[in-house]
Amino acid sequence: MAGDEYGTVDDGPDYTKRTTILYVVAGIIVVVALWWMFSSMDYVAQAPRSEWAYEMVQLEDANAEGYTGQDVRLAIIDTGIDPDHPSLEDANIVEWLDLVNGRTVPYDDDGHGTAMASIIAGNDPIKGGAEDVDLIIVKVLDDMGESTDSMVADGIMFCLDPNGDGEYSDRADVISMSLGGHMSYIGAIIGTDTKAAVEMAASFGVLMVAAAGNDGESDDGDVASPGWFPDVICVGAVDEDGTIGGFSSRGRNIFKVDPNKKPEVVAPGVGVISAWKNERYVTASGTSQATALVSACLAVMLSAVPELKHTGPSGGTDDVVALVKTKLMETSMPQAEQDTPHDNYYGYGLIQTMDLIDALKAEV
């Protein structure tokens, strides 16, 4: 649809093929490579944002109430950010770390991180759902969109203490991770660097969001890591009609209990328009886009319910993560084709920002 109206550029790369690199340690297979979560994309010559996507998750309604992510610190762990893109020139980047090349000035040599940042915190023409957040940008993915478990873990740890003073008072309120790698049950049991970092972040009341993955019907039967972990909100992707994207990975929920069954929620992730590096725009599909939208929803929620931030009277512990996940389970909207109360593709349903805000306000 966007391509027909605005004109597609046919030199868009094929980002549908990413391979997992596996490591054998003492006979146990663990993940060492992760990648970001696009299923397909096309460049578009010029484009506004996909209004329907923001409306579906009630971000439009929340923004109209004055909730725009103000005074919320949101971290994006990805490929970086192009701060000179017209849609991101006014973004408030408060912290930056490059774990790939060690550069001190924000940049994006891939484009994926720029896309996610525009969905969350962009300005015209790609106006983000939480445009007033304070951004912590951590580059862990290289120009091929690949990273490692240990690097992602280091990225999460940076988000807990950006200034390195050991007090954690400047930590992120939300961490958005539109990335993932395959996780074996053995690897989950013995633990990984990312698992340890996730557990520490949750203990501080940080809300973490990660992509379910784009393996679809041919996947390994489970969502990607770090979305696999119980403390992380894992996100699948639906189209404009609320139908699951054919690429969106399903969860395997043996031994998992509510509200931690995977994925937890879905959000629009099919044909979503975003910024790209070098002043370009794309229309793309993947659980990445859905993850960015859910991250924006949570940032907006925290601007409406600041009591749940780590600086608030009800924040700063893993009780916040449990409460938010419970209310997500209770307020997300079941879709026509999903099983209830939980579906291995749709989770508990489509996230509804205002309904979540109202439910949480009643609890604090």
XYZ file of C-alpha atoms in Angstrom:
364
model
C 0.000 0.000 0.000
C 2.690 2.481 0.989
C 4.807 1.473 -1.974
C 2.005 2.146 -4.423
C 1.327 5.588 -3.017
C 4.827 6.859 -2.340
C 6.937 4.857 -4.784
C 9.161 1.980 -3.795
C 12.873 1.946 -4.373
C 13.768 -1.524 -5.607
C 17.308 -1.688 -4.256
C 16.183 -2.662 -0.765
C 18.324 -5.420 0.715
C 17.055 -8.880 1.615
C 17.101 -9.073 5.394
C 15.120 -12.281 5.681
C 18.064 -14.659 6.055
C 19.992 -14.656 9.302
C 21.833 -17.677 10.630
C 22.505 -18.621 14.211
C 26.090 -19.378 15.153
C 26.261 -22.107 17.769
C 29.046 -22.830 20.203
C 29.747 -26.198 21.829
C 31.071 -25.843 25.382
C 31.616 -29.055 27.364
C 29.180 -30.777 25.054
C 26.453 -28.164 25.565
C 25.192 -25.991 22.715
C 24.740 -22.327 23.576
C 23.888 -19.297 21.497
C 26.645 -16.848 20.627
C 25.042 -14.955 17.777
C 21.914 -12.839 17.692
C 20.365 -10.763 14.958
C 17.649 -8.207 14.471
C 14.092 -9.029 13.542
C 12.980 -7.900 10.073
C 11.132 -10.337 7.832
C 11.034 -8.074 4.761
C 11.477 -4.424 3.801
C 11.370 -1.988 0.893
C 12.670 1.532 0.653
C 10.069 4.205 0.054
C 10.867 7.581 -1.422
C 8.945 9.557 1.207
C 6.407 8.525 3.781
C 4.443 9.562 6.857
C 4.034 7.104 9.691
C 1.565 4.216 9.653
C -1.255 5.870 11.602
C -3.280 2.674 11.740
C -0.562 0.925 13.732
C -0.546 3.552 16.478
C -4.333 3.661 16.566
C -4.619 -0.125 16.946
C -2.652 -0.095 20.197
C -4.321 3.074 21.560
C -1.145 5.154 21.349
C -3.069 7.871 19.528
C -5.528 8.038 22.421
C -2.773 8.106 25.024
C -0.887 10.863 23.183
C -4.103 12.890 22.998
C -4.304 12.662 26.805
C -0.840 14.218 27.030
C 1.091 10.992 27.674
C 4.072 11.084 25.334
C 6.816 9.356 27.300
C 7.889 12.489 29.126
C 10.350 11.934 32.001
C 10.810 8.289 31.021
C 14.213 6.808 30.169
C 13.940 4.281 27.350
C 16.887 2.261 26.083
C 17.128 0.864 22.570
C 19.650 -1.962 22.227
C 20.185 -2.309 18.492
C 22.405 -1.143 15.602
C 22.649 2.460 16.788
C 20.848 5.582 15.614
C 21.206 8.166 12.853
C 20.732 11.376 14.890
C 20.760 13.514 11.740
C 17.708 11.856 10.204
C 14.903 14.442 9.824
C 12.603 12.300 11.972
C 15.175 12.045 14.771
C 16.802 15.477 14.835
C 14.749 16.422 17.897
C 15.112 13.090 19.694
C 16.546 13.492 23.187
C 19.545 11.147 23.286
C 20.859 11.254 26.846
C 23.249 8.280 26.778
C 25.185 6.445 24.068
C 27.411 3.370 24.066
C 28.999 1.617 21.094
C 29.963 -1.930 22.051
C 30.835 -2.851 18.452
C 33.353 -0.252 17.304
C 33.848 1.927 20.368
C 32.865 5.170 18.673
C 31.854 8.038 20.938
C 29.356 9.788 18.653
C 25.987 8.170 17.811
C 25.730 6.570 14.358
C 24.024 3.673 12.599
C 25.891 1.702 9.942
C 22.946 -0.636 9.375
C 19.654 1.287 9.685
C 17.586 -1.028 11.849
C 18.164 0.890 15.076
C 17.193 4.128 13.354
C 13.950 2.500 12.244
C 13.118 1.375 15.780
C 14.013 4.764 17.246
C 11.687 6.534 14.807
C 8.747 4.279 15.709
C 9.352 5.004 19.383
C 10.611 8.584 19.521
C 10.560 10.085 16.041
C 9.221 13.456 14.980
C 7.570 14.417 11.695
C 7.201 12.786 9.272
C 7.663 9.598 11.341
C 6.204 10.751 14.643
C 6.929 8.206 17.341
C 4.440 6.910 19.847
C 6.533 8.198 22.770
C 8.301 11.155 21.204
C 9.300 12.805 24.492
C 11.259 9.912 26.017
C 14.872 10.284 27.038
C 16.779 7.818 24.861
C 19.622 5.570 25.937
C 21.094 4.153 22.724
C 23.321 1.087 22.897
C 24.889 -0.330 19.748
C 25.399 -4.088 20.045
C 24.619 -5.121 16.453
C 27.160 -4.617 13.685
C 26.616 -3.508 10.095
C 25.421 -7.021 9.254
C 22.883 -6.908 12.070
C 24.700 -9.506 14.181
C 25.850 -9.617 17.790
C 26.625 -12.029 20.620
C 24.993 -13.089 23.845
C 27.718 -11.479 25.937
C 27.507 -8.193 24.054
C 23.743 -7.973 24.526
C 24.252 -8.723 28.215
C 26.814 -5.917 28.451
C 24.316 -3.631 26.739
C 21.628 -4.433 29.288
C 24.060 -3.864 32.153
C 25.014 -0.465 30.738
C 21.328 0.492 30.711
C 21.210 -0.155 34.453
C 24.055 2.240 35.243
C 24.937 4.466 32.269
C 27.189 6.799 34.239
C 28.992 3.910 35.891
C 28.803 5.250 39.432
C 27.439 2.022 40.875
C 24.253 3.614 42.201
C 21.887 2.646 39.335
C 19.846 5.812 39.874
C 20.140 6.761 36.196
C 18.935 3.420 34.886
C 16.474 2.916 32.065
C 12.785 2.504 32.831
C 12.203 0.492 29.637
C 14.640 -1.527 27.518
C 13.619 -2.255 23.925
C 15.334 -5.144 22.122
C 14.173 -5.818 18.567
C 16.630 -8.686 18.280
C 16.972 -12.320 19.193
C 18.729 -15.637 18.875
C 17.666 -19.251 19.273
C 17.646 -20.543 22.827
C 17.874 -24.243 23.649
C 16.277 -25.475 26.846
C 19.693 -26.677 27.985
C 21.092 -23.202 27.428
C 18.191 -21.703 29.354
C 18.764 -24.021 32.294
C 22.522 -23.536 32.597
C 22.139 -19.812 32.044
C 23.705 -17.273 29.727
C 25.192 -13.828 30.186
C 21.983 -12.302 28.869
C 19.861 -14.347 31.275
C 21.826 -13.013 34.234
C 21.566 -9.432 32.971
C 17.823 -9.780 32.384
C 17.281 -11.085 35.901
C 19.239 -8.199 37.391
C 17.320 -5.631 35.344
C 14.006 -7.142 36.422
C 15.072 -6.979 40.068
C 15.400 -3.211 39.589
C 11.898 -2.922 38.122
C 13.050 -2.342 34.540
C 10.494 -3.305 31.881
C 12.156 -5.260 29.067
C 10.611 -5.877 25.646
C 11.980 -8.237 22.981
C 10.962 -9.658 19.616
C 9.381 -13.101 19.317
C 11.293 -13.803 16.113
C 10.512 -14.185 12.428
C 10.736 -17.936 11.932
C 6.996 -18.459 11.432
C 5.818 -21.917 10.476
C 9.357 -23.172 9.853
C 10.778 -22.136 13.206
C 12.315 -24.176 15.992
C 9.059 -24.196 17.906
C 9.786 -21.350 20.288
C 10.332 -17.618 20.501
C 13.787 -16.069 20.382
C 16.041 -15.137 23.284
C 15.954 -12.758 25.180
C 12.173 -12.728 24.650
C 12.185 -16.324 25.885
C 13.011 -15.331 29.472
C 10.094 -15.001 31.931
C 10.912 -11.426 32.973
C 10.896 -10.139 29.382
C 7.750 -9.078 27.516
C 7.896 -10.998 24.236
C 6.097 -9.535 21.219
C 4.583 -11.101 18.110
C 3.401 -9.229 15.014
C -0.042 -8.764 13.443
C -1.253 -6.962 10.338
C -3.768 -4.141 9.985
C -6.637 -6.628 10.324
C -5.253 -8.134 13.511
C -4.139 -11.352 11.810
C -0.827 -12.834 12.885
C 2.048 -12.276 10.466
C 3.069 -15.504 8.760
C 6.651 -14.922 9.914
C 5.846 -14.319 13.607
C 7.371 -17.044 15.796
C 5.215 -19.149 18.079
C 5.877 -19.883 21.714
C 6.437 -23.249 23.320
C 4.848 -22.984 26.735
C 5.773 -26.191 28.500
C 6.414 -25.323 32.152
C 5.488 -21.659 31.607
C 2.682 -20.117 33.651
C 0.610 -16.934 33.429
C 1.475 -14.124 32.928
C 4.768 -15.339 31.441
C 3.590 -17.498 28.551
C 5.193 -16.614 25.225
C 4.646 -14.404 23.460
C 2.856 -12.135 25.923
C 1.356 -9.701 23.422
C 1.142 -8.779 19.759
C 1.320 -5.402 18.026
C 1.336 -4.177 14.415
C 4.367 -5.443 12.536
C 3.294 -5.902 8.916
C 3.947 -3.092 6.450
C 4.908 -0.522 9.093
C 6.633 2.632 7.821
C 9.707 3.952 9.613
C 12.842 6.005 9.133
C 16.098 4.484 7.869
C 19.654 5.739 7.908
C 20.841 8.449 5.493
C 17.493 10.285 5.420
C 15.686 7.314 3.913
C 12.403 5.622 4.782
C 11.241 2.032 4.610
C 8.095 -0.005 4.856
C 8.924 -3.242 6.597
C 7.497 -6.276 8.331
C 8.793 -8.108 11.359
C 8.462 -8.588 15.069
C 10.996 -5.745 15.369
C 8.365 -3.150 14.514
C 5.878 -4.720 16.901
C 8.489 -4.663 19.667
C 9.195 -0.974 19.122
C 5.488 -0.163 19.298
C 5.039 -2.089 22.547
C 8.091 -0.311 23.970
C 6.481 3.019 23.103
C 3.253 1.875 24.766
C 5.103 1.067 27.988
C 6.973 4.370 27.988
C 3.692 6.216 27.536
C 2.165 4.123 30.320
C 4.966 5.139 32.683
C 4.462 8.805 31.861
C 0.817 8.299 32.856
C 1.612 6.162 35.915
C 4.962 7.549 37.144
C 4.521 5.762 40.463
C 5.803 2.633 38.696
C 9.082 4.191 37.550
C 12.099 3.318 39.667
C 11.968 6.844 41.086
C 8.308 6.426 42.034
C 6.882 5.182 45.349
C 5.747 1.867 43.842
C 8.738 1.300 41.558
C 12.232 -0.101 41.633
C 11.562 -3.795 42.275
C 10.575 -6.903 40.361
C 7.043 -6.417 41.698
C 6.633 -3.780 38.968
C 7.501 -6.263 36.238
C 5.067 -8.821 37.634
C 2.279 -6.251 37.989
C 2.687 -4.835 34.490
C 2.789 -8.298 32.946
C -0.331 -9.318 34.851
C -2.212 -6.250 33.673
C -1.000 -6.824 30.111
C -2.505 -10.292 30.337
C -5.795 -8.874 31.610
C -6.150 -5.875 29.285
C -4.760 -7.008 25.929
C -7.442 -7.490 23.274
C -8.003 -11.025 21.941
C -7.977 -11.191 18.147
C -10.498 -13.015 15.986
C -8.320 -16.016 15.183
C -6.575 -16.504 18.499
C -7.198 -19.053 21.216
C -7.996 -17.618 24.633
C -6.845 -16.900 27.228
C -3.408 -17.490 25.667
C -2.380 -18.349 22.132
C 1.092 -19.533 21.137
C 1.154 -16.965 18.315
C -1.037 -14.097 19.591
C -0.121 -14.313 23.259
C -2.788 -12.717 25.427
C -3.780 -10.419 22.582
C -3.185 -6.967 21.098
C -1.714 -4.496 23.589
C -4.117 -1.669 24.503
C -2.253 1.294 25.965
C -5.114 3.224 27.548
C -6.700 0.100 29.005
C -3.336 -0.805 30.516
C -2.952 2.693 31.955
C -6.401 2.600 33.538
C -5.791 -0.840 35.039
C -2.451 0.184 36.533
C -3.751 3.485 37.879
C -6.255 1.463 39.876
C -3.379 -0.452 41.492
C -1.147 2.398 42.682
